[in-house]
Coordinates of N, CA, C and O in Angstrom, one line a residue:
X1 N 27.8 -13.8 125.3 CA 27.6 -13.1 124.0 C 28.9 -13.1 123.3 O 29.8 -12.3 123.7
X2 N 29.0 -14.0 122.2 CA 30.3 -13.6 121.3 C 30.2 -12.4 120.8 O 29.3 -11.6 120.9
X3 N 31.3 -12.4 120.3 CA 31.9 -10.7 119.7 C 32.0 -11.0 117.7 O 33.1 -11.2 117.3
X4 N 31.0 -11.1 116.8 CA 30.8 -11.3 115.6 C 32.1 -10.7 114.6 O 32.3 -11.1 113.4
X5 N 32.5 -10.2 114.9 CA 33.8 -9.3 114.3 C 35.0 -10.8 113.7 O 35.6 -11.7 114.3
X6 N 35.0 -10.6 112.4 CA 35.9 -12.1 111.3 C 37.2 -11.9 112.4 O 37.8 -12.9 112.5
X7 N 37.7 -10.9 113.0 CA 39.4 -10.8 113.1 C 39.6 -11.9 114.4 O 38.8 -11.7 115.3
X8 N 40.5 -12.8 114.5 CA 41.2 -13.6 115.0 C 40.9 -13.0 116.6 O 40.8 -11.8 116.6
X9 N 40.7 -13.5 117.7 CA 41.2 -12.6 119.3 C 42.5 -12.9 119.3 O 43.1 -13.8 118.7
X10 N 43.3 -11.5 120.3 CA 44.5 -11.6 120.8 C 44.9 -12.5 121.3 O 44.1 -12.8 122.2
X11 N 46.0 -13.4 121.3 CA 46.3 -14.7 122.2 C 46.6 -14.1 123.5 O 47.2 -13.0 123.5
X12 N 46.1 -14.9 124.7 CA 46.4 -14.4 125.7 C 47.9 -14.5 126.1 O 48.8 -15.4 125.8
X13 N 48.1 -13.3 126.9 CA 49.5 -12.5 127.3 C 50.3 -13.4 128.3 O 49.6 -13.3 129.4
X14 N 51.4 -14.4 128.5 CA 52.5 -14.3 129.8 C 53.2 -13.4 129.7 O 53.5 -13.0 128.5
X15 N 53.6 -12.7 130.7 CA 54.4 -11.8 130.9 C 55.4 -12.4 132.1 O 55.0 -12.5 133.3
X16 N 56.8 -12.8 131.5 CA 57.7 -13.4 132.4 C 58.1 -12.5 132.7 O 58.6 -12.0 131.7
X17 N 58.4 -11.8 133.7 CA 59.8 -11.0 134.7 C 60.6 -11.8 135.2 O 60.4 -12.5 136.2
X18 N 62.1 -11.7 134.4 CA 62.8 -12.6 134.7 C 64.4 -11.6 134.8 O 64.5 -10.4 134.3
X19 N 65.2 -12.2 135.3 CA 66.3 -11.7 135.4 C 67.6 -12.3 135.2 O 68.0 -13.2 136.0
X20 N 68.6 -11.9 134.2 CA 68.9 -13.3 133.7 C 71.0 -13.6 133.9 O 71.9 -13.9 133.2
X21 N 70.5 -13.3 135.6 CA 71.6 -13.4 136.5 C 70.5 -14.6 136.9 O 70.8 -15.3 135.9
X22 N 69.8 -15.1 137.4 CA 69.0 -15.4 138.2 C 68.7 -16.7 138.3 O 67.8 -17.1 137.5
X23 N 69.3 -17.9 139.1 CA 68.9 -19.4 138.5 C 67.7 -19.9 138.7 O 67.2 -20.9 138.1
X24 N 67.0 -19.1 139.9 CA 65.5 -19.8 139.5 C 64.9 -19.0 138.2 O 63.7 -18.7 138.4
X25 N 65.3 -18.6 137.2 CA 64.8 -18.0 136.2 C 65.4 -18.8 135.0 O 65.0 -18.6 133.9
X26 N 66.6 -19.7 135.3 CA 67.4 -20.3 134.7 C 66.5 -21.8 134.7 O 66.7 -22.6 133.8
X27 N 65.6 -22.2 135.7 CA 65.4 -22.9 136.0 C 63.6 -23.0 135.4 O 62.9 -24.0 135.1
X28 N 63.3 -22.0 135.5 CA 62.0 -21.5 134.7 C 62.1 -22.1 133.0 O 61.3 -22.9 132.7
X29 N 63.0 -21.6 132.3 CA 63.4 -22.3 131.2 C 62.8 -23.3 130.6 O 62.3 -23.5 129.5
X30 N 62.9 -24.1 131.9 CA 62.2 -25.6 131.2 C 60.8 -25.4 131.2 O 60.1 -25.9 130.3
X31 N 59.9 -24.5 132.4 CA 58.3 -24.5 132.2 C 58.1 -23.6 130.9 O 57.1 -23.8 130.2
X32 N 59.2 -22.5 130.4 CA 58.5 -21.6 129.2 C 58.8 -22.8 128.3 O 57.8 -23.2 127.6
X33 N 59.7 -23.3 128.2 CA 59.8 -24.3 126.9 C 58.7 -25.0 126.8 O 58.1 -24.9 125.8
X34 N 58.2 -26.0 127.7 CA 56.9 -27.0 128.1 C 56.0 -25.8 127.5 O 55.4 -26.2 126.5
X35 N 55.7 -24.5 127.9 CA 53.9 -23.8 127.6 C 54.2 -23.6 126.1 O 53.3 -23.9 125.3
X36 N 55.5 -23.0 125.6 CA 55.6 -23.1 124.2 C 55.0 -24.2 123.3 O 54.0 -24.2 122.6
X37 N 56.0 -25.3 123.9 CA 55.5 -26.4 123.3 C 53.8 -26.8 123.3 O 53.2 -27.5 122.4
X38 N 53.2 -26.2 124.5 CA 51.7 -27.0 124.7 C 51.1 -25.9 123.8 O 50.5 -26.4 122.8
X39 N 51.1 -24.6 123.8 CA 50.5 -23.5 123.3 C 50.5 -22.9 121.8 O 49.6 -22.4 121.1
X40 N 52.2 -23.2 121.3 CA 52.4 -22.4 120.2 C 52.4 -21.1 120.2 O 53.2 -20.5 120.9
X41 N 51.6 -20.4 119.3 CA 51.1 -18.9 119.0 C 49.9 -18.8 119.4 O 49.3 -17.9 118.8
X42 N 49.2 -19.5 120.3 CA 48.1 -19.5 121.2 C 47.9 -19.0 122.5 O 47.0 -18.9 123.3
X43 N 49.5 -18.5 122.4 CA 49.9 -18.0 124.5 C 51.0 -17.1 123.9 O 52.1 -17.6 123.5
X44 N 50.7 -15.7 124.0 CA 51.7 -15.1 123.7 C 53.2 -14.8 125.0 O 53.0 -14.0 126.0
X45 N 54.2 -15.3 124.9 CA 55.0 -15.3 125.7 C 56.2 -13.9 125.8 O 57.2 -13.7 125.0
X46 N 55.8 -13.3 126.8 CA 56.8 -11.7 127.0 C 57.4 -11.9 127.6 O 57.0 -12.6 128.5
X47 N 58.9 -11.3 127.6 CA 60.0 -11.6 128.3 C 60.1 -9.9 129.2 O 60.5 -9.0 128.4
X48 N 60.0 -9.7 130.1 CA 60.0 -8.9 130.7 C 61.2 -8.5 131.5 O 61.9 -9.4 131.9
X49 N 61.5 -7.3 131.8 CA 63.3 -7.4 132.7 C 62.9 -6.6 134.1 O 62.5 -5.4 134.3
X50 N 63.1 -7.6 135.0 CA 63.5 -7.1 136.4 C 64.9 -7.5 137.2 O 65.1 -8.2 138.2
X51 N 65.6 -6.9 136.4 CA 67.1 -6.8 136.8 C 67.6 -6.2 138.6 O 67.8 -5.1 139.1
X52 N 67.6 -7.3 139.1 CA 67.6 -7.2 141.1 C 69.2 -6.1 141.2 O 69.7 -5.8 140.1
X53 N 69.6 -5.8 141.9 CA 70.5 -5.0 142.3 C 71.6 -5.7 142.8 O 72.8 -5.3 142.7
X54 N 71.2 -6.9 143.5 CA 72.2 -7.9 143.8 C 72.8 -8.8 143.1 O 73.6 -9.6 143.6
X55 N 72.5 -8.7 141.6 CA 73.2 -9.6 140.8 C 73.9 -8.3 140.0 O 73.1 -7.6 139.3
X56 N 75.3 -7.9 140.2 CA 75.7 -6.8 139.3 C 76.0 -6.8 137.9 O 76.6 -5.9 137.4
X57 N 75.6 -8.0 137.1 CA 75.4 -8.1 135.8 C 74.2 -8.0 135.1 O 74.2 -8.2 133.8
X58 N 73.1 -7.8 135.7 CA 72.1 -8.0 135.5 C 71.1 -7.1 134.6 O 70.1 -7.4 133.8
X59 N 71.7 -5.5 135.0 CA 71.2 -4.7 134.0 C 71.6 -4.9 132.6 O 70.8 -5.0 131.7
X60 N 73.1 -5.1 132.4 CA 73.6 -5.3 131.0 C 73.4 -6.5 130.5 O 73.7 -6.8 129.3
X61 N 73.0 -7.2 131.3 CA 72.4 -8.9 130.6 C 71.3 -8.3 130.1 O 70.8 -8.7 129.0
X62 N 70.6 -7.4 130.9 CA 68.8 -6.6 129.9 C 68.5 -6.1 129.0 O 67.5 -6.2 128.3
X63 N 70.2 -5.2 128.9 CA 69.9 -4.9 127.5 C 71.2 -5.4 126.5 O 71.7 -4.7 125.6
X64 N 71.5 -6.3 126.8 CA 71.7 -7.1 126.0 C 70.9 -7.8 124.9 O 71.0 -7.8 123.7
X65 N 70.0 -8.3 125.8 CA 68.6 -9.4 125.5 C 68.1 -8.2 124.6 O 68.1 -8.4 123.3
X66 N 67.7 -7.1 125.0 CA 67.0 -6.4 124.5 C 68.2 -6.0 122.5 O 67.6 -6.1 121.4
X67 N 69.1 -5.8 122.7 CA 70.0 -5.8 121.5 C 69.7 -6.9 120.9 O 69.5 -6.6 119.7
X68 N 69.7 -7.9 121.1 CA 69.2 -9.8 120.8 C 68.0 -9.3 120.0 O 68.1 -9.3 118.8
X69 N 66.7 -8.9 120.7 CA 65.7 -8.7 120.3 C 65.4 -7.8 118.9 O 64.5 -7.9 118.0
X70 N 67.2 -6.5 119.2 CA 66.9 -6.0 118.1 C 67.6 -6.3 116.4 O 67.6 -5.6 115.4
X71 N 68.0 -7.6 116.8 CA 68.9 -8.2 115.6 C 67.9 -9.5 115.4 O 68.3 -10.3 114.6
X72 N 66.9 -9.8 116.0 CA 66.1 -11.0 115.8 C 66.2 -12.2 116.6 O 65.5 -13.1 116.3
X73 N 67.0 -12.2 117.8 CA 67.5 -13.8 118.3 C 66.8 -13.3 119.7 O 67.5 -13.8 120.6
X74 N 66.2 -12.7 120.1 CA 65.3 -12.5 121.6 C 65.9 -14.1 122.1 O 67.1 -14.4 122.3
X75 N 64.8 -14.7 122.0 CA 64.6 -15.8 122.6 C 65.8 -16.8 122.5 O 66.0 -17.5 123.5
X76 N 66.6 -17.0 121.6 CA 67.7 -17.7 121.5 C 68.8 -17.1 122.6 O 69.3 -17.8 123.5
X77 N 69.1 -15.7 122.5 CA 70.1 -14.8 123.0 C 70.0 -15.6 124.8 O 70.8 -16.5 125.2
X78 N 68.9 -15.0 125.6 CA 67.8 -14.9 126.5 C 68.7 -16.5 126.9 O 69.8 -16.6 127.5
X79 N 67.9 -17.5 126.4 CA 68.6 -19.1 126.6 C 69.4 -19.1 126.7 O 69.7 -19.2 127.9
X80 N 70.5 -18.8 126.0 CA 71.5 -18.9 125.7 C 72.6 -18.4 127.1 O 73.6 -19.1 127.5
X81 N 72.2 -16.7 127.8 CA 72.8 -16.5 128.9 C 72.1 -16.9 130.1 O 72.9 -16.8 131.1
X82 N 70.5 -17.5 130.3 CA 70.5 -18.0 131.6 C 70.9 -19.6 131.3 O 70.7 -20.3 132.3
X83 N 71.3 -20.2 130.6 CA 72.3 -21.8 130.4 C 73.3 -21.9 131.1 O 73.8 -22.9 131.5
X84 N 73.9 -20.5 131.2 CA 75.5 -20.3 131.5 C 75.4 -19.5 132.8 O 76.5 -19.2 133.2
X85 N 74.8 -19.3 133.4 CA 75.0 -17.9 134.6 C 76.6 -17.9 135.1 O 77.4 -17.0 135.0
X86 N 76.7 -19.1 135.5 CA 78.5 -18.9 136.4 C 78.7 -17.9 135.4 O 78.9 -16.7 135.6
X87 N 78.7 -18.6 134.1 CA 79.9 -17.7 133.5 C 79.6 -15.8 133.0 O 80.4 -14.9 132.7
X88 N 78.4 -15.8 133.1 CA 77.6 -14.3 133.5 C 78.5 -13.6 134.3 O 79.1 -12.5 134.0
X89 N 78.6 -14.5 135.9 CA 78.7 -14.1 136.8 C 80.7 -13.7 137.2 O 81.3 -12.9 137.8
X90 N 81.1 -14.9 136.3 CA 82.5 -14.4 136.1 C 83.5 -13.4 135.4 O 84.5 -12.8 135.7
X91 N 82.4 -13.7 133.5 CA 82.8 -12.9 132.8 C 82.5 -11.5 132.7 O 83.2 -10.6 132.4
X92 N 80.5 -11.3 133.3 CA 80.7 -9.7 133.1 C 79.9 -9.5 131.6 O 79.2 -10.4 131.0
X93 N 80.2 -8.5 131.1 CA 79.7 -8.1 129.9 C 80.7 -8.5 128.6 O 80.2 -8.3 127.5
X94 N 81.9 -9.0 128.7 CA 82.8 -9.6 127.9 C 82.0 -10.6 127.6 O 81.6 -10.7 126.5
X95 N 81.5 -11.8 128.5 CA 80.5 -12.7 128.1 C 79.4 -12.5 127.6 O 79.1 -13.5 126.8
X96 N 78.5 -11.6 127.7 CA 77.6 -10.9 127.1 C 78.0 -11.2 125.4 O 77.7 -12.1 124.6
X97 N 78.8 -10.0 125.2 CA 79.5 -10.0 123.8 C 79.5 -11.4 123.4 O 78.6 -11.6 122.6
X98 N 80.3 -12.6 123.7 CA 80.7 -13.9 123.1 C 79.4 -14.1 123.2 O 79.0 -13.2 122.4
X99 N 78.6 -14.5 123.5 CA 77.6 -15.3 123.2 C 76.8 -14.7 122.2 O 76.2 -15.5 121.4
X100 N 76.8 -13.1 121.9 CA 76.0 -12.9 120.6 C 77.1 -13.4 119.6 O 76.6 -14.0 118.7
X101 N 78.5 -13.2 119.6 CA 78.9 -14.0 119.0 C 79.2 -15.3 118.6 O 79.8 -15.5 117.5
X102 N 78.9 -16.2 119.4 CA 78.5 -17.4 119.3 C 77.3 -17.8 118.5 O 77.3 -18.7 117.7
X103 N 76.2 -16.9 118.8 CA 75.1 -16.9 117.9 C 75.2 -16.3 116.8 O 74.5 -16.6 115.8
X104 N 76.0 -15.6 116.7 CA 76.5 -15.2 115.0 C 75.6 -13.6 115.1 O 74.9 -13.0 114.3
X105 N 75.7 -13.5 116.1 CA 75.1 -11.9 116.2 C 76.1 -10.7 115.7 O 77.2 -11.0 115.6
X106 N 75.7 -9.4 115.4 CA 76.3 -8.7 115.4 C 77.4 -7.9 116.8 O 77.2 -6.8 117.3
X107 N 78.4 -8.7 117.1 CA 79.0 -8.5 118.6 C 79.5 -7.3 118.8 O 79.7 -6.9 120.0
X108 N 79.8 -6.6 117.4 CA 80.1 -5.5 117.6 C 79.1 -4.2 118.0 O 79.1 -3.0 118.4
X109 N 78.5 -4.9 117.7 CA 76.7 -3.5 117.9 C 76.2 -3.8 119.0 O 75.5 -3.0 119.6
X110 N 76.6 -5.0 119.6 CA 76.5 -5.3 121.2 C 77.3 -5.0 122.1 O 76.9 -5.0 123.3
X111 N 78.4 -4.7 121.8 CA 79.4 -4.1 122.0 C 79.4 -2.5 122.8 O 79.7 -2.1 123.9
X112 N 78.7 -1.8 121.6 CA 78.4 -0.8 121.2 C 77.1 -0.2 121.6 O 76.9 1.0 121.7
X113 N 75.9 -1.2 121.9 CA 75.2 -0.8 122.3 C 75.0 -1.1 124.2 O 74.0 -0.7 124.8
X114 N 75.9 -1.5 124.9 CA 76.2 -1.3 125.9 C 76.9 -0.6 126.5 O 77.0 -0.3 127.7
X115 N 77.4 -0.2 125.4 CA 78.5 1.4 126.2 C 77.1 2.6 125.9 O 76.5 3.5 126.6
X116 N 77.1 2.2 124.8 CA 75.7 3.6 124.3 C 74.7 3.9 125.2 O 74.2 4.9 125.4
X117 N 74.5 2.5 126.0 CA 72.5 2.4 127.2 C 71.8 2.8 126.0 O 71.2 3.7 126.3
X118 N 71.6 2.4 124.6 CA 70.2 2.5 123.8 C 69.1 1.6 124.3 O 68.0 1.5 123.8
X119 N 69.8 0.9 125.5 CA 68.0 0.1 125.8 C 67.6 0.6 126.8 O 66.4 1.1 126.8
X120 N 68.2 0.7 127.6 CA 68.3 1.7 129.5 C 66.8 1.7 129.1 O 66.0 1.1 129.8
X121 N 66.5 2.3 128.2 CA 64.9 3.0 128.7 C 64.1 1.8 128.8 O 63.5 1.7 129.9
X122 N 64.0 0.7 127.7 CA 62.7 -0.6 127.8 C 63.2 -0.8 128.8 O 62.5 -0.5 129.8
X123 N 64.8 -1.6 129.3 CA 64.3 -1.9 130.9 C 64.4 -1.2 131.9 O 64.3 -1.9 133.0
X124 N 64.5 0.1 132.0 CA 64.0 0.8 133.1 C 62.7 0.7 132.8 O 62.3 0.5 133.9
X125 N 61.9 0.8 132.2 CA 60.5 1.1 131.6 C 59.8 -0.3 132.0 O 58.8 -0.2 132.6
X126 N 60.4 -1.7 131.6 CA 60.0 -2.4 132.2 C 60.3 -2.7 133.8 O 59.5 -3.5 134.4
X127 N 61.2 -2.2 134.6 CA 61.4 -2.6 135.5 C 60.1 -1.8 136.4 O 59.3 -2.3 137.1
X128 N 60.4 -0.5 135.9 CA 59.2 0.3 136.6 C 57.7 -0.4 136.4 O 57.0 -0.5 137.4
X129 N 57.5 -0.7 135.7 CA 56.1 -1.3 135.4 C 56.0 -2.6 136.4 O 55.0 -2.9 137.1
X130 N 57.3 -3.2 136.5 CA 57.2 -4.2 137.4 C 56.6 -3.8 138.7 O 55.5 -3.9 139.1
X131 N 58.2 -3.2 139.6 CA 57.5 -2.6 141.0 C 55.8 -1.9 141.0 O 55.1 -2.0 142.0
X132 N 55.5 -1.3 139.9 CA 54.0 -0.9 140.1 C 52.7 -1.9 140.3 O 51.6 -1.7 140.8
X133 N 53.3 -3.1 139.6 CA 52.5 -4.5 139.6 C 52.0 -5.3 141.4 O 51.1 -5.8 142.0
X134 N 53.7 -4.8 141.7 CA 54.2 -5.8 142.5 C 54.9 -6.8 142.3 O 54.6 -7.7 143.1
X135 N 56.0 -7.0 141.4 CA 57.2 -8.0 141.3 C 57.6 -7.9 142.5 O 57.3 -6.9 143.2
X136 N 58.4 -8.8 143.0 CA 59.3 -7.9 144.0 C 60.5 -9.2 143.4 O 61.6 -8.8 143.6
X137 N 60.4 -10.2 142.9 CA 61.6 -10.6 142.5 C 61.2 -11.4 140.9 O 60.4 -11.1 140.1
X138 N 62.1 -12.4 141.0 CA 62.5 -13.6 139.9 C 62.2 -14.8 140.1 O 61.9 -15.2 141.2
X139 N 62.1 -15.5 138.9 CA 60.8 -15.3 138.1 C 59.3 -15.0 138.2 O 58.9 -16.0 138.9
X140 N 58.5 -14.4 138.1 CA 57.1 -14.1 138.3 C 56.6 -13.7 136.7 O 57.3 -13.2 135.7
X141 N 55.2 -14.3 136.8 CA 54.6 -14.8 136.0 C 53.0 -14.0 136.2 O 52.3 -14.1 137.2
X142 N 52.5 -13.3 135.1 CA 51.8 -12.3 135.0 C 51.1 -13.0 133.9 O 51.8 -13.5 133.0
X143 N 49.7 -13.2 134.0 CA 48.3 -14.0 133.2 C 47.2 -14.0 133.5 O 46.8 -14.6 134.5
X144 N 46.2 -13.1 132.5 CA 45.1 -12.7 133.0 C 44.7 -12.0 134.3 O 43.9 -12.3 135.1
X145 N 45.6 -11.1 134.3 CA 45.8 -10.5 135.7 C 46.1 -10.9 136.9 O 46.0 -10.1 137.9
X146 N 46.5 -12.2 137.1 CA 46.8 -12.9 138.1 C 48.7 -12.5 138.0 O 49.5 -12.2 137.1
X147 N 48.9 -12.5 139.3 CA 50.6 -12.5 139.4 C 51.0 -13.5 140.3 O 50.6 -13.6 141.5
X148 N 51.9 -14.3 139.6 CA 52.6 -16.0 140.0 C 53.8 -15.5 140.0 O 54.4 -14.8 139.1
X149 N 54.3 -16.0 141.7 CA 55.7 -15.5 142.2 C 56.4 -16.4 142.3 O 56.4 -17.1 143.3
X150 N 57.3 -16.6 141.2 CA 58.1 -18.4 141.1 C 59.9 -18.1 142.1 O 60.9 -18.8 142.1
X151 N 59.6 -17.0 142.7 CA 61.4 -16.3 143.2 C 61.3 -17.6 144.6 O 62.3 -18.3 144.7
X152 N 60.4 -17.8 145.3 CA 59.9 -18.4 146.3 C 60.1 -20.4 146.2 O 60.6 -21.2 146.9
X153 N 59.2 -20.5 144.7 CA 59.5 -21.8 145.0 C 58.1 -22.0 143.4 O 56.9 -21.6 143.3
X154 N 58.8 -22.6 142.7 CA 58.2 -23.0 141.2 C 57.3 -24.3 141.0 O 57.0 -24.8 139.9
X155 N 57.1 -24.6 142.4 CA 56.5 -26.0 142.5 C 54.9 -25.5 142.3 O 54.3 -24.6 142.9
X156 N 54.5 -26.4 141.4 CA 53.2 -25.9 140.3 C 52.9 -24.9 139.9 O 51.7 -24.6 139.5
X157 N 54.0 -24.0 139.8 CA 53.6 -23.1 139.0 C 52.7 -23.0 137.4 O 51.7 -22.5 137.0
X158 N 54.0 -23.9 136.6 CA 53.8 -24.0 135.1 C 52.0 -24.5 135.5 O 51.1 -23.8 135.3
X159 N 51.9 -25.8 136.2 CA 50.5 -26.2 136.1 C 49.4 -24.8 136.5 O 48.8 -24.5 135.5
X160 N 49.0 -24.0 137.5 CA 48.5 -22.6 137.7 C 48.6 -22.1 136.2 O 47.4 -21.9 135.7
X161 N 49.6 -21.8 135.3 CA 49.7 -21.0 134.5 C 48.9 -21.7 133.0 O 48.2 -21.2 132.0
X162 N 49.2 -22.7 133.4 CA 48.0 -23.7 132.2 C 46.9 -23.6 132.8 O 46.1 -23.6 131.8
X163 N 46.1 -23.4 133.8 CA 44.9 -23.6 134.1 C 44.5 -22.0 133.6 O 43.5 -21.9 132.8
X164 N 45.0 -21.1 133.9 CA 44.9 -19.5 133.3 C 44.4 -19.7 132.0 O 43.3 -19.8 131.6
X165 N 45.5 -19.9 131.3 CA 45.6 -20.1 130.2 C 44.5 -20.6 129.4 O 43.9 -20.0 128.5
X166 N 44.4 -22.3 130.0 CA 43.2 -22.5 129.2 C 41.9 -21.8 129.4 O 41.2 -21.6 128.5
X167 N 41.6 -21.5 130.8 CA 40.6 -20.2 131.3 C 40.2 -19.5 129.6 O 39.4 -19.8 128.7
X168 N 41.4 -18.4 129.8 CA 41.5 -17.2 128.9 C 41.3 -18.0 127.3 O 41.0 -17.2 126.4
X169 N 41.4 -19.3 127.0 CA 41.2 -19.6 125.5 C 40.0 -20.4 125.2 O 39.6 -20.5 124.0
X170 N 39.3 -21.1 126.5 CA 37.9 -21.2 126.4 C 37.3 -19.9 126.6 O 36.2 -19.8 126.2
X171 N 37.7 -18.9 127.1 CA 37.1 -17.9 127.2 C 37.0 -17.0 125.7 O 36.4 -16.0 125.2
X172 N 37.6 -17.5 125.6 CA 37.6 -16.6 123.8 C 36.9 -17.3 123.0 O 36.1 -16.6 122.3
X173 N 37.0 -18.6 122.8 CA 36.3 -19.6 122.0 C 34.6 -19.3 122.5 O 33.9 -19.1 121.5
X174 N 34.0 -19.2 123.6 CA 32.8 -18.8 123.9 C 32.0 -19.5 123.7 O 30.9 -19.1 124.0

């Protein structure tokens, strides 16, 4: 039975938990770029933060992304620091800064918003959500209530997440 109602359905949700110390999440990259490319605005793609404890840059790389998000460049920002990890991993949150500045971000409000914690809460908020799911690492991949654990080994993943996918868009179509 379709649902008669003119309004558009919601595109179905990925929810990436990614962490962006993290090279299998660096390495993920290329499958979100491929579902963009196959999907468009047909597969809504969320960037989620599960910042591990063992990478000690990893909270302030979160809300970083998250300050990215709040100047417009999410997705650019995001790319931009898992391309680079060594240098994550050498510079610290000084690199953080350059790269919004490299993107022509506001570096000083990045700056600023890392000393402040104005994001602390979305990713504590997301991280919490995570452990409640069952993340337990990087990258994992949340679709149609299935949860795809790429921390292990990313070999067919992207393919699993297309078969969801189209699932959930023949499923709408009806």
């Amino acid at each position: 039975m379709s649902d008669s109602s003119p309004a558009r359905p919601a595109a179905p949700v990925l929810d990436f938990w990614c962490e962006l110390q993290c090279p299998d999440c660096r390495t993920a990259l290329d499958d979100l770029r491929a579902l963009r490319s196959r999907y468009g605005d047909r597969l809504e793609v969320r960037l989620r933060h599960f910042p591990l404890e063992k990478h000690k840059h990893a909270f302030a790389a979160a809300q970083a992304a998250e300050e990215a998000v709040a100047q417009g460049m999410g997705r650019p920002y995001v790319e931009a620091v898992l391309d680079r990890i060594a240098e994550l991993e050498r510079k610290g949150e000084t690199f953080l800064v350059e790269v919004a500045r490299e993107l022509g971000l506001d570096a000083e409000e990045f700056d600023t918003a890392l000393v402040d914690g104005r994001h602390i809460l979305i990713v504590d908020a997301d991280q919490a959500e995570g452990k409640a799911i069952g993340v337990t690492g990087t990258p994992t991949y949340v679709i149609g209530g299935e949860r795809l654990d790429g921390g292990k080994s990313q070999e067919g993943l992207r393919e699993r997440v297309e078969e969801i996918a189209d699932r959930l868009l023949a499923e709408q179509r009806g």
